[in-house]
Short mmCIF file of N, CA and C in Angstrom, two decimals:
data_model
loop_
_atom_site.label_atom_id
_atom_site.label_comp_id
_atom_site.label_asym_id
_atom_site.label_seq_id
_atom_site.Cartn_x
_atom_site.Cartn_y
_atom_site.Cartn_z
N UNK A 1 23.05 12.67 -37.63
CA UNK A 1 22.85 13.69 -36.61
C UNK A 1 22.26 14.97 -37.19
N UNK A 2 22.75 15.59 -38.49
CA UNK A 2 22.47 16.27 -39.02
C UNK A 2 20.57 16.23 -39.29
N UNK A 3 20.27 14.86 -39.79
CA UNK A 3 18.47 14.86 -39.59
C UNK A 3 18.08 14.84 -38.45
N UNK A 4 18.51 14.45 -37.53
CA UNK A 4 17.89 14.59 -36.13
C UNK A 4 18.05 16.23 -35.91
N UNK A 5 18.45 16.96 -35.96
CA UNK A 5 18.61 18.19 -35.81
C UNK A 5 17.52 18.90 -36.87
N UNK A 6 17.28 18.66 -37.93
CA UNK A 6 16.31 19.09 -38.58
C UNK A 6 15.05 18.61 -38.37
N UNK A 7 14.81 17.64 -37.89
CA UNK A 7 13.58 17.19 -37.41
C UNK A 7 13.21 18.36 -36.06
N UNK A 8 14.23 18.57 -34.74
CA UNK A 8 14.22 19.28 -34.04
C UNK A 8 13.62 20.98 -34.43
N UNK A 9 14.14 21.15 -35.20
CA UNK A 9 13.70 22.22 -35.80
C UNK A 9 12.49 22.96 -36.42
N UNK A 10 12.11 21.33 -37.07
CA UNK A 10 10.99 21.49 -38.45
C UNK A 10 9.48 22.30 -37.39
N UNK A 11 8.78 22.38 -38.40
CA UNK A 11 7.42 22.64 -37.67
C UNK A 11 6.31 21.89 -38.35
N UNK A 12 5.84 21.25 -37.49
CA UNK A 12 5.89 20.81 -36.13
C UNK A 12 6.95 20.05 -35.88
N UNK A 13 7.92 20.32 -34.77
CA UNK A 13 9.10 19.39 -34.34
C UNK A 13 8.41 17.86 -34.50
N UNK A 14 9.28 17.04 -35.34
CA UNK A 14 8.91 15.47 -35.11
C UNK A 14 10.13 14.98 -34.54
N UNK A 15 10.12 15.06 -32.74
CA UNK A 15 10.66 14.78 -31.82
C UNK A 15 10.75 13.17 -31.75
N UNK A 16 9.87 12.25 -31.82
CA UNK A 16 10.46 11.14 -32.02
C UNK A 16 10.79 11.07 -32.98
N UNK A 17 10.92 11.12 -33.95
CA UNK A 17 11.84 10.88 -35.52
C UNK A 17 13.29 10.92 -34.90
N UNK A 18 13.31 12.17 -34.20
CA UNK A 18 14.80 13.24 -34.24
C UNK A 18 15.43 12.07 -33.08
N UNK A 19 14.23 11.60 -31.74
CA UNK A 19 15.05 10.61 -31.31
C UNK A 19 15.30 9.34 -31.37
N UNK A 20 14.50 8.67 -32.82
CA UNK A 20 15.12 7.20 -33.08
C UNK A 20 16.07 7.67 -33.69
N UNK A 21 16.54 8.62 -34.10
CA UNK A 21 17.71 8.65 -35.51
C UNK A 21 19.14 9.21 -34.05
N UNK A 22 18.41 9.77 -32.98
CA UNK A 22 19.90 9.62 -32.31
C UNK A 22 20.56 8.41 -31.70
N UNK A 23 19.29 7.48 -31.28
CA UNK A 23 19.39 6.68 -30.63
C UNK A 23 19.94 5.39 -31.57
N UNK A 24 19.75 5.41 -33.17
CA UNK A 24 20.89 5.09 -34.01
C UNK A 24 22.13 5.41 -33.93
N UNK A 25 22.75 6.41 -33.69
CA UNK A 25 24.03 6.67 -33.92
C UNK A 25 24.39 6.59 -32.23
N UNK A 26 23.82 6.38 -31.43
CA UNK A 26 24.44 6.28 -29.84
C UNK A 26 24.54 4.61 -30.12
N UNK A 27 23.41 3.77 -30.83
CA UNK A 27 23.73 2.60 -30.94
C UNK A 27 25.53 1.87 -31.33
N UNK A 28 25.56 2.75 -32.57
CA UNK A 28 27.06 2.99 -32.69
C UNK A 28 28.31 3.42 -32.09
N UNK A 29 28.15 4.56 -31.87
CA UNK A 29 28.82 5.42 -30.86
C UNK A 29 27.93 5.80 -29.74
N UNK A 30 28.17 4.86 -28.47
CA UNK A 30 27.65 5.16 -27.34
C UNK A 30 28.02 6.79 -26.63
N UNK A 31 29.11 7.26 -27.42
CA UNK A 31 29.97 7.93 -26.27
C UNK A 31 29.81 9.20 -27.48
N UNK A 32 28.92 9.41 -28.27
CA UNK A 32 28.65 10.57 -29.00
C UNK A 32 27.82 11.59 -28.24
N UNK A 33 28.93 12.96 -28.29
CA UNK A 33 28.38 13.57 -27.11
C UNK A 33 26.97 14.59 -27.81
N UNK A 34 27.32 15.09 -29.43
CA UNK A 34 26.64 15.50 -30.27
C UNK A 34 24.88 14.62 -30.19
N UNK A 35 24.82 13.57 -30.45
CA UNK A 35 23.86 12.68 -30.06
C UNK A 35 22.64 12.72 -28.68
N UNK A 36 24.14 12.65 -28.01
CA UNK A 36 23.56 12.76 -26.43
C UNK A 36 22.80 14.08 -26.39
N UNK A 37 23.50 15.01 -26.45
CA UNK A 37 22.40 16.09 -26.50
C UNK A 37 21.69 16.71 -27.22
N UNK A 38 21.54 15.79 -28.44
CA UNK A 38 20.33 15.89 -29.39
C UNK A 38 18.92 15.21 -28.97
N UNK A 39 19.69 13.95 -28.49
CA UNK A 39 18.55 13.01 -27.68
C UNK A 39 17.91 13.85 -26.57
N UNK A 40 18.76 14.43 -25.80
CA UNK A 40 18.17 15.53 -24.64
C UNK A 40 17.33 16.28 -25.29
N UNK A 41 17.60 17.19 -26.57
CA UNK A 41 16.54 17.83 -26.57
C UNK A 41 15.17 17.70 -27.23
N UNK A 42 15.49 15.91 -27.70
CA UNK A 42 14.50 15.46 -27.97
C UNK A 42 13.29 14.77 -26.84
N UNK A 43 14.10 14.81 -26.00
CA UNK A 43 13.33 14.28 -24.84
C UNK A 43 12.69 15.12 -24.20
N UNK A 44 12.81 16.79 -24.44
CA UNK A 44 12.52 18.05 -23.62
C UNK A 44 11.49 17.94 -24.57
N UNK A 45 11.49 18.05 -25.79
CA UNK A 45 9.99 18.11 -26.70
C UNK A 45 8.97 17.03 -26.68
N UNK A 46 9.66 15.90 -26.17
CA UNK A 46 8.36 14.90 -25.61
C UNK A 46 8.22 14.82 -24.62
N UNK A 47 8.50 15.43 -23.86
CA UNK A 47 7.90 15.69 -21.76
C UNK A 47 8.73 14.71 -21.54
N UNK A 48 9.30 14.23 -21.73
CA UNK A 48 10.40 13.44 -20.92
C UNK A 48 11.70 14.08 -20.37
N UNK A 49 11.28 15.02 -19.24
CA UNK A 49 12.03 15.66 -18.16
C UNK A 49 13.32 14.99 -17.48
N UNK A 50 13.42 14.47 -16.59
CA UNK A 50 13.73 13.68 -16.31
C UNK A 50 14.77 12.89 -16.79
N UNK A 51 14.57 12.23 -18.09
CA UNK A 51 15.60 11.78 -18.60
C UNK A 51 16.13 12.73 -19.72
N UNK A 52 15.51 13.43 -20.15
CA UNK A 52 16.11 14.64 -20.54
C UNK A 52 17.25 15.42 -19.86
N UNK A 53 17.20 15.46 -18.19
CA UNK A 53 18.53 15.68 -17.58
C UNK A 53 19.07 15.06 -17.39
N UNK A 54 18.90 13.62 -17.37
CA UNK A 54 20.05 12.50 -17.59
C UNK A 54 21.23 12.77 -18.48
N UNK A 55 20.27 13.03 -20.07
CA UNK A 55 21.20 12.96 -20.65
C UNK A 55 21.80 14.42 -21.21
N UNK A 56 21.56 15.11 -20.94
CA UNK A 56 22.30 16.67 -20.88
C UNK A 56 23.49 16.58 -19.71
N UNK A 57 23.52 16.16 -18.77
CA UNK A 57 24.61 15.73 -17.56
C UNK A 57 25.55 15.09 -18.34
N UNK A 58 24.87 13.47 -18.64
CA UNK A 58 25.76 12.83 -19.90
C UNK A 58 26.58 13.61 -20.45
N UNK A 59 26.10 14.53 -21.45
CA UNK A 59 26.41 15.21 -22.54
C UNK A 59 27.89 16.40 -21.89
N UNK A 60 27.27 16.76 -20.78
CA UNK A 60 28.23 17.67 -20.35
C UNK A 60 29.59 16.84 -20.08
N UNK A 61 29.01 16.00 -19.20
CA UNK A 61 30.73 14.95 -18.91
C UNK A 61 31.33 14.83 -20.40
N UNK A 62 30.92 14.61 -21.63
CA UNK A 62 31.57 14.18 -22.43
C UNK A 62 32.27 15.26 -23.57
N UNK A 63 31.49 16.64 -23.03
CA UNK A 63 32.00 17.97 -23.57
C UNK A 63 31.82 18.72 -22.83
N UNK A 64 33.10 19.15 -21.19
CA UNK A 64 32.84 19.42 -20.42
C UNK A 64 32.89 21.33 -20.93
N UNK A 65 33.44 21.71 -21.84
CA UNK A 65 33.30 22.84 -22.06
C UNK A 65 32.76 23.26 -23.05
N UNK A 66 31.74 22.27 -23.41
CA UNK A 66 30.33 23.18 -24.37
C UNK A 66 29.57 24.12 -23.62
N UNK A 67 29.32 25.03 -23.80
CA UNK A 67 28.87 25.84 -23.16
C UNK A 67 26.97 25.95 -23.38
N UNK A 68 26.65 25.71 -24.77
CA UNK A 68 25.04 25.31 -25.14
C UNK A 68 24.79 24.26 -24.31
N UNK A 69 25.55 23.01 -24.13
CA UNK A 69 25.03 22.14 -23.55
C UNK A 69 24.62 22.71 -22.11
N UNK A 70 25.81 23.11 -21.14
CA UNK A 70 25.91 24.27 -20.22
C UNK A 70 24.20 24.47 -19.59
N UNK A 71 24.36 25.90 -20.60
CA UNK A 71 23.13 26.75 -20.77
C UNK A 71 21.67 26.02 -20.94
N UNK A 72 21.88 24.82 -21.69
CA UNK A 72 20.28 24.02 -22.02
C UNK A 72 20.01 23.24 -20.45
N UNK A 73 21.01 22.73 -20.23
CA UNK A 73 20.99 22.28 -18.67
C UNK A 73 20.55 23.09 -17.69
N UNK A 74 21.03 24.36 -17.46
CA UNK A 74 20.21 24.83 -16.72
C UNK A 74 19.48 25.15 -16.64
N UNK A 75 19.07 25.49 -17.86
CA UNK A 75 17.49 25.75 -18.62
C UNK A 75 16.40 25.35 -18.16
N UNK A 76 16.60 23.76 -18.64
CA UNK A 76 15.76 22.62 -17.90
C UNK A 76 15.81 22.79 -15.96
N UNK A 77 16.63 22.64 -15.85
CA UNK A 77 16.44 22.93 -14.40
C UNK A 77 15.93 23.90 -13.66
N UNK A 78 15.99 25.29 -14.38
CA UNK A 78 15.29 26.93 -13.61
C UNK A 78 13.95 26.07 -14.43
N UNK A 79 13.35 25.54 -15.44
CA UNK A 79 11.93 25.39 -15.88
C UNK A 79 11.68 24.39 -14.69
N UNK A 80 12.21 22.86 -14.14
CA UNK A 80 12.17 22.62 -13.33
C UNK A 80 11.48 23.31 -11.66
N UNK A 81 12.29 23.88 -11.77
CA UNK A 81 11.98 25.06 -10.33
C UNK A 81 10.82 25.89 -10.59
N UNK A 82 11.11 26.26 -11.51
CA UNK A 82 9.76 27.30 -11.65
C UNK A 82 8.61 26.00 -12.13
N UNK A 83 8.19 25.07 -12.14
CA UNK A 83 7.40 24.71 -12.56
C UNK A 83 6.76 23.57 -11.08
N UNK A 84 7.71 23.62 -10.40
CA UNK A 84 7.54 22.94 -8.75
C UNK A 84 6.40 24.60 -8.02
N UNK A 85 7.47 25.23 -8.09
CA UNK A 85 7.35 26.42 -7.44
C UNK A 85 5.50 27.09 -7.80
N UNK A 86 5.16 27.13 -8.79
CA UNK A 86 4.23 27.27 -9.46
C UNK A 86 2.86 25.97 -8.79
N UNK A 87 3.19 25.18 -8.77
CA UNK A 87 2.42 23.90 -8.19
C UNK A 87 2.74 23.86 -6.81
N UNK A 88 3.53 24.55 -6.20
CA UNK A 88 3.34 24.42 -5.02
C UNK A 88 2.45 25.73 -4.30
N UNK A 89 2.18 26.70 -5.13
CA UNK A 89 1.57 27.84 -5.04
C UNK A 89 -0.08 27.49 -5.60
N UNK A 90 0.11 26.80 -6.06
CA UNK A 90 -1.58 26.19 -6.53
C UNK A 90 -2.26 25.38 -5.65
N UNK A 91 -1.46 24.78 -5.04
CA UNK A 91 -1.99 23.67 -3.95
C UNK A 91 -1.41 24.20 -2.76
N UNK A 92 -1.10 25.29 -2.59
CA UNK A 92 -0.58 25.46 -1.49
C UNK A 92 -2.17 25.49 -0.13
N UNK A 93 -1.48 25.49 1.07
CA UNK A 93 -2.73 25.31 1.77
C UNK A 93 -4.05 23.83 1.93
N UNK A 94 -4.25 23.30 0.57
CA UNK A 94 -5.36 21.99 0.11
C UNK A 94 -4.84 21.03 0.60
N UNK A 95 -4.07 20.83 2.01
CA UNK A 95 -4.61 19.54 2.73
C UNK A 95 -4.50 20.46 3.55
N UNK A 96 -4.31 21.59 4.50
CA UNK A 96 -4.57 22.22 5.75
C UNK A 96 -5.21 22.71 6.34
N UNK A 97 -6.50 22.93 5.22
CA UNK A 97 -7.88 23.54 5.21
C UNK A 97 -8.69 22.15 6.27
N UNK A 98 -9.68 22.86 7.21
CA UNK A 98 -10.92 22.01 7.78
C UNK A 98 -12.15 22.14 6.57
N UNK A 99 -12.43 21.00 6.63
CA UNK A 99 -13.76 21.01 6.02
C UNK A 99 -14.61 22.12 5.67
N UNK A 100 -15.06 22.52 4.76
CA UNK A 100 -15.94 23.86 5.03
C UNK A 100 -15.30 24.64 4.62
N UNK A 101 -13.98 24.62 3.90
CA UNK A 101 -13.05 25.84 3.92
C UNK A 101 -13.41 26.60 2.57
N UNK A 102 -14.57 25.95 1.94
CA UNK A 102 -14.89 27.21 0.60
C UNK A 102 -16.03 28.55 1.08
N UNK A 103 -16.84 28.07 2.46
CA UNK A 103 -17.61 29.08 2.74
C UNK A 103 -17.17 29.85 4.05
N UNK A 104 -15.83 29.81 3.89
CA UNK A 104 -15.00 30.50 4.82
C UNK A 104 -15.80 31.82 5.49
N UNK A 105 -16.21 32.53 4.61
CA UNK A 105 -16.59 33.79 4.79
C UNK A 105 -18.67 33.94 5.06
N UNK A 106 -18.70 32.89 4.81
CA UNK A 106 -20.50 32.84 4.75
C UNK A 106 -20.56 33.18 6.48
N UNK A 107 -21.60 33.58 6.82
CA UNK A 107 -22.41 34.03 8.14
C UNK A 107 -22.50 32.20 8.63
N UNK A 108 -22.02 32.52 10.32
CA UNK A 108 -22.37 31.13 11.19
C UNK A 108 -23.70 30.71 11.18
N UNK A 109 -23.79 29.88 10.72
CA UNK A 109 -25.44 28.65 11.21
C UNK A 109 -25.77 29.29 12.85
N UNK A 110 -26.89 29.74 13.01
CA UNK A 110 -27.02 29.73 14.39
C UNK A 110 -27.29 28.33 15.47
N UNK A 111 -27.42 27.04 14.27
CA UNK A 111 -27.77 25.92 14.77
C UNK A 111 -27.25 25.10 13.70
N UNK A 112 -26.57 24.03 13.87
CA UNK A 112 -26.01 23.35 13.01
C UNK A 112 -27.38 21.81 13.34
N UNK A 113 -28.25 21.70 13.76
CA UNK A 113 -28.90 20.65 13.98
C UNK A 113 -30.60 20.90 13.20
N UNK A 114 -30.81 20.34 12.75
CA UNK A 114 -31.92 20.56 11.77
C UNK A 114 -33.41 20.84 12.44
N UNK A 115 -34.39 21.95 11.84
CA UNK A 115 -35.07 21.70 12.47
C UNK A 115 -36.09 21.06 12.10
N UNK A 116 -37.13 20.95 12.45
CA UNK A 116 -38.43 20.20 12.46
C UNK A 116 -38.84 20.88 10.60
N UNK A 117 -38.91 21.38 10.51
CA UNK A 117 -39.43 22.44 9.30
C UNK A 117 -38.39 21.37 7.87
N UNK A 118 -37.46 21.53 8.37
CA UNK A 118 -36.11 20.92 7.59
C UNK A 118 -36.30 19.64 7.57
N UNK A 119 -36.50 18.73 8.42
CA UNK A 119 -36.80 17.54 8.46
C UNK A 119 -37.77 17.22 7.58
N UNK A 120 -38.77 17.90 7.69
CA UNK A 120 -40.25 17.66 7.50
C UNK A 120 -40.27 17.80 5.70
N UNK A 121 -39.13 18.41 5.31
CA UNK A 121 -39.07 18.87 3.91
C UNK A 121 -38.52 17.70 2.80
N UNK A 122 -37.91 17.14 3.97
CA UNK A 122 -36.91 16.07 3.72
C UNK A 122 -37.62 14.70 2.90
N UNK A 123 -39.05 14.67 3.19
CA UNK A 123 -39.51 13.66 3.21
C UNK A 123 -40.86 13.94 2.09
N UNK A 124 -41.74 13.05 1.56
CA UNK A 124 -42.67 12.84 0.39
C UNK A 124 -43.80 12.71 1.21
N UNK A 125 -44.81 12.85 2.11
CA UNK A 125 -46.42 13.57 2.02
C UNK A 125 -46.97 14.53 1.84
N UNK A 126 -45.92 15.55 1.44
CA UNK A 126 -46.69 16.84 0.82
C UNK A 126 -47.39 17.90 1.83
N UNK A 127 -46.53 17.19 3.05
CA UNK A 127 -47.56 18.25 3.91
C UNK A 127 -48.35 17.66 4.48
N UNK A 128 -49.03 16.90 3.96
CA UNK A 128 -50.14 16.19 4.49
C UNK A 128 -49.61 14.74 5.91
N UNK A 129 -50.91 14.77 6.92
CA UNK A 129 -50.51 14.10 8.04
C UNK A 129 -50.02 12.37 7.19
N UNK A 130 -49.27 11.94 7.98
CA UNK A 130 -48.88 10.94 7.51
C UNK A 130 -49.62 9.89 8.13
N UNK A 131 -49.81 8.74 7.77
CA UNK A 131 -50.75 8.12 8.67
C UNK A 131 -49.74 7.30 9.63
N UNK A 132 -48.42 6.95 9.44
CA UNK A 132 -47.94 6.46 10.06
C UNK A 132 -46.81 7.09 11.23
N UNK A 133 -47.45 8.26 11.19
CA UNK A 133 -46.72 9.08 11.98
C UNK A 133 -46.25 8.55 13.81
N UNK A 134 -47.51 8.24 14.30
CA UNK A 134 -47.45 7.57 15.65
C UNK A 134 -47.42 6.20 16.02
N UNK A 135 -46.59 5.66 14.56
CA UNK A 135 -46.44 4.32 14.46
C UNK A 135 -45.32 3.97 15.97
N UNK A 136 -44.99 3.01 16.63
CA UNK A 136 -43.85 2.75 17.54
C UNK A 136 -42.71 2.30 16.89
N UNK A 137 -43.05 1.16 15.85
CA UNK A 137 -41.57 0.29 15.29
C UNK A 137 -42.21 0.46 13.50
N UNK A 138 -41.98 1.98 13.08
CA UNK A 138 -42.69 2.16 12.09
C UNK A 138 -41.31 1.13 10.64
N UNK A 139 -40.51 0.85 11.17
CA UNK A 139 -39.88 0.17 10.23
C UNK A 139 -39.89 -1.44 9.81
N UNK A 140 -40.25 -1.74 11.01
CA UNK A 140 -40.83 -3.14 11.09
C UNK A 140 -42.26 -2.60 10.08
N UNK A 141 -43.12 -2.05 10.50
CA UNK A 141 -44.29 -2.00 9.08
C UNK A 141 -44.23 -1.89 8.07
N UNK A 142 -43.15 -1.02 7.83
CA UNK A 142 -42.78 -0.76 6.46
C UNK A 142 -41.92 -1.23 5.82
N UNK A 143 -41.44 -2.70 6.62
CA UNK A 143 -41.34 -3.53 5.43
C UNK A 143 -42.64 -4.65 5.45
N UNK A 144 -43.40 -4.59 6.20
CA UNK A 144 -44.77 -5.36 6.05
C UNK A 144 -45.59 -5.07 5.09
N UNK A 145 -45.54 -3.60 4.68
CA UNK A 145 -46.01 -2.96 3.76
C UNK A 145 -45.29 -3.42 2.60
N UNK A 146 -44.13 -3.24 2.35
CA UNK A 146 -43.07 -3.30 1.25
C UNK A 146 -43.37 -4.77 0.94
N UNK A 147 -43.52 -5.63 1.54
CA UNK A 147 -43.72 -6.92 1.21
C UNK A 147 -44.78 -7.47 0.88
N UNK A 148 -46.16 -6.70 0.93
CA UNK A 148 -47.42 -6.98 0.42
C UNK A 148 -47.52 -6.70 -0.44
N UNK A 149 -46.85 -5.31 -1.10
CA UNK A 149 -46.47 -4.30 -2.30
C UNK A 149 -47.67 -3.44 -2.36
N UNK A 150 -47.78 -2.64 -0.77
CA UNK A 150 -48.17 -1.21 -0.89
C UNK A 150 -46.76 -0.67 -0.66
N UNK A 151 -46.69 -0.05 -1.80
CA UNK A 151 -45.48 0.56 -1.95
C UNK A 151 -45.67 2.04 -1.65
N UNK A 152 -46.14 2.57 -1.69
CA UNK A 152 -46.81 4.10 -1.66
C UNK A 152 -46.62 3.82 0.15
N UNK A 153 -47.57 3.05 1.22
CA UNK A 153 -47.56 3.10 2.07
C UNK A 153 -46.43 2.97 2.87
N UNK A 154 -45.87 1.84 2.38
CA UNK A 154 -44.72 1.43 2.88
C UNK A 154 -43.33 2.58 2.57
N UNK A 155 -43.41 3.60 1.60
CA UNK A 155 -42.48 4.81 1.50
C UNK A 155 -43.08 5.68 2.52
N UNK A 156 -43.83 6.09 3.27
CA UNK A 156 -44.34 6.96 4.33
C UNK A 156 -44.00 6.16 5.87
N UNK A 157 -44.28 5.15 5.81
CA UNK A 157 -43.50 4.23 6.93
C UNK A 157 -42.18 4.45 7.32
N UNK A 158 -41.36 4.76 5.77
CA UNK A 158 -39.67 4.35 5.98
C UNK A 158 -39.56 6.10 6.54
N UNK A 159 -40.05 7.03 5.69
CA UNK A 159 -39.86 8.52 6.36
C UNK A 159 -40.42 8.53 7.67
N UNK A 160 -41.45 7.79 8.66
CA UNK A 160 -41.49 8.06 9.65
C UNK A 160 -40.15 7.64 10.38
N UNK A 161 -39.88 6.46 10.10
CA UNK A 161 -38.53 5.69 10.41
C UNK A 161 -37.53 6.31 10.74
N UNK A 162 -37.22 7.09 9.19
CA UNK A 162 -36.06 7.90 9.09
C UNK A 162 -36.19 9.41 10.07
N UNK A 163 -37.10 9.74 9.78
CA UNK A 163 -37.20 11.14 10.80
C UNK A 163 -37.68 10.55 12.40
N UNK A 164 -38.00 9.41 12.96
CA UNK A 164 -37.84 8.97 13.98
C UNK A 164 -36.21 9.02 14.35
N UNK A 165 -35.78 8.11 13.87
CA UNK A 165 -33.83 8.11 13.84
C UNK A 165 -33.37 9.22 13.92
N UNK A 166 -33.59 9.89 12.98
CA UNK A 166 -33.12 11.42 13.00
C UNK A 166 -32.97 12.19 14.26
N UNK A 167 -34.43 12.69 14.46
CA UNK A 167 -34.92 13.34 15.87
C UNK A 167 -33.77 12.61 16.72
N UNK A 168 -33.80 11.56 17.19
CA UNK A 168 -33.18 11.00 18.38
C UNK A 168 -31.70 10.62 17.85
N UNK A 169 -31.09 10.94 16.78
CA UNK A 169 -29.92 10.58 16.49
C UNK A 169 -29.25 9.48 16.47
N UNK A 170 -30.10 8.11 16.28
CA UNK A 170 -29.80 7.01 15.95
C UNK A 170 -29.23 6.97 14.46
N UNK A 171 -27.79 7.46 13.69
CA UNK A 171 -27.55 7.36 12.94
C UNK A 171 -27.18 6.26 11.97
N UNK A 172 -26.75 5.06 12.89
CA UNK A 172 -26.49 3.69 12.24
C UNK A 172 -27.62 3.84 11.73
N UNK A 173 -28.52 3.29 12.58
CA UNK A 173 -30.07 2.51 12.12
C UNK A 173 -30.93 3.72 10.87
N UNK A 174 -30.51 4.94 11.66
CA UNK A 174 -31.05 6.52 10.41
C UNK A 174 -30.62 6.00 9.05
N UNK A 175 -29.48 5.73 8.49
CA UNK A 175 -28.66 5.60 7.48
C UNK A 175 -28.98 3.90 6.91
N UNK A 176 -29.20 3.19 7.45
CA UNK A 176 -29.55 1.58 7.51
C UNK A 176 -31.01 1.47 6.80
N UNK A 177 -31.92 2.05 7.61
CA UNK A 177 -33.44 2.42 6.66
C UNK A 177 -33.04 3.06 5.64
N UNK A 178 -32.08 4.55 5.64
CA UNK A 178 -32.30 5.14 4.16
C UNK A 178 -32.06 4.15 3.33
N UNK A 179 -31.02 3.27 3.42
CA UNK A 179 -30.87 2.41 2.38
C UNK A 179 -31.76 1.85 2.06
N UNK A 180 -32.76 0.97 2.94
CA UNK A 180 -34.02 0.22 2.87
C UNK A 180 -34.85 0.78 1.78
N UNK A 181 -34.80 2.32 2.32
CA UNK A 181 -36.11 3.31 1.32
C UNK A 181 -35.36 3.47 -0.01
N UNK A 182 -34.03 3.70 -0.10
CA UNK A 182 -33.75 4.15 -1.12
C UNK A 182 -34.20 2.67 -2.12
N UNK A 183 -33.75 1.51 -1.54
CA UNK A 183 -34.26 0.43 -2.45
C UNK A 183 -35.29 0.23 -3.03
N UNK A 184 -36.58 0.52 -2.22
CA UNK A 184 -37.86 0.54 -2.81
C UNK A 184 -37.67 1.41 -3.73
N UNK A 185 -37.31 3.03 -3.59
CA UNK A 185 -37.32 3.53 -4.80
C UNK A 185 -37.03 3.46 -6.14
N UNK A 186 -36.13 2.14 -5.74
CA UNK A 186 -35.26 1.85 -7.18
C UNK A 186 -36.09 0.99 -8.40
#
């Protein structure tokens, strides 16, 4: 017991050392109360909380008027509290927040729906007219395209597609082509 206690001590504490050598003499004497709460405070130096108050409780039943044991017990327990208390102040609020809750303070969108300008940015001709702009079933072409391997053409097809969908809010089918396009890109 005496090395387990110096291990506790040393610097750097070698906390498991200190608790195979208690967990020797509890092997022996189960009911060593000296042990027991050596093991406790070997268990406080390896984050093992938890059973660290196991066995400080232990320890107390078996020396109900040690008073260190006492004092280390509650120890652990106000660190306990304060260490809930602390994490509950960090996360406090982070599931009650709506979406959006980091630009709390930013100025309202006067339009949350995109416009033409935005759309138009969205997409690869540079500005320039697309030729497949007044296509009707421009996605059906563009995989006609994709499958001949005009690939260039067939990526201006899928953006008419996609900003067709868009405009009219066909989001399945909007999201269904992106995938299409994103594949060619790959």
């Amino acid at each position: 017991l005496n090395l387990a206690l110096c291990c506790l001590r040393a610097t750097p504490c070698d906390a498991f050392r200190a608790l195979e050598l208690c967990e020797e003499v509890l092997n022996a004497e189960p009911e060593n109360p000296k042990a027991t709460y050596r093991k406790a405070k070997a268990l406080i130096e390896l984050g093992e909380i938890k059973e660290a108050e196991w066995e400080l409780v232990r320890a107390c039943k078996l020396m109900p008027k040690d008073a260190a044991i006492r004092k280390e017990l509650e120890q652990l327990r106000q660190n306990q509290r304060d260490e809930k208390a602390k994490q509950a102040a960090t996360f406090q609020g982070l599931f009650e927040r709506s979406p959006g809750f980091a630009s709390e303070n930013r100025e309202e969108a006067t339009s949350s729906r995109l416009s033409k300008e935005d759309i138009d940015d969205i997409y690869f001709h540079d500005g320039k007219e697309n030729p497949y702009e007044g296509a009707e079933r421009p996605w059906d072409l563009a995989r006609e395209l994709q499958g001949q391997g005009q690939l260039e053409d067939a990526a201006q097809a899928w953006e008419v597609a996609m900003g067709q969908t868009a405009a009219s809010e066909a989001w399945l089918d909007h999201f269904a082509y992106s995938f299409e396009f994103a594949t060619l890109l790959m």
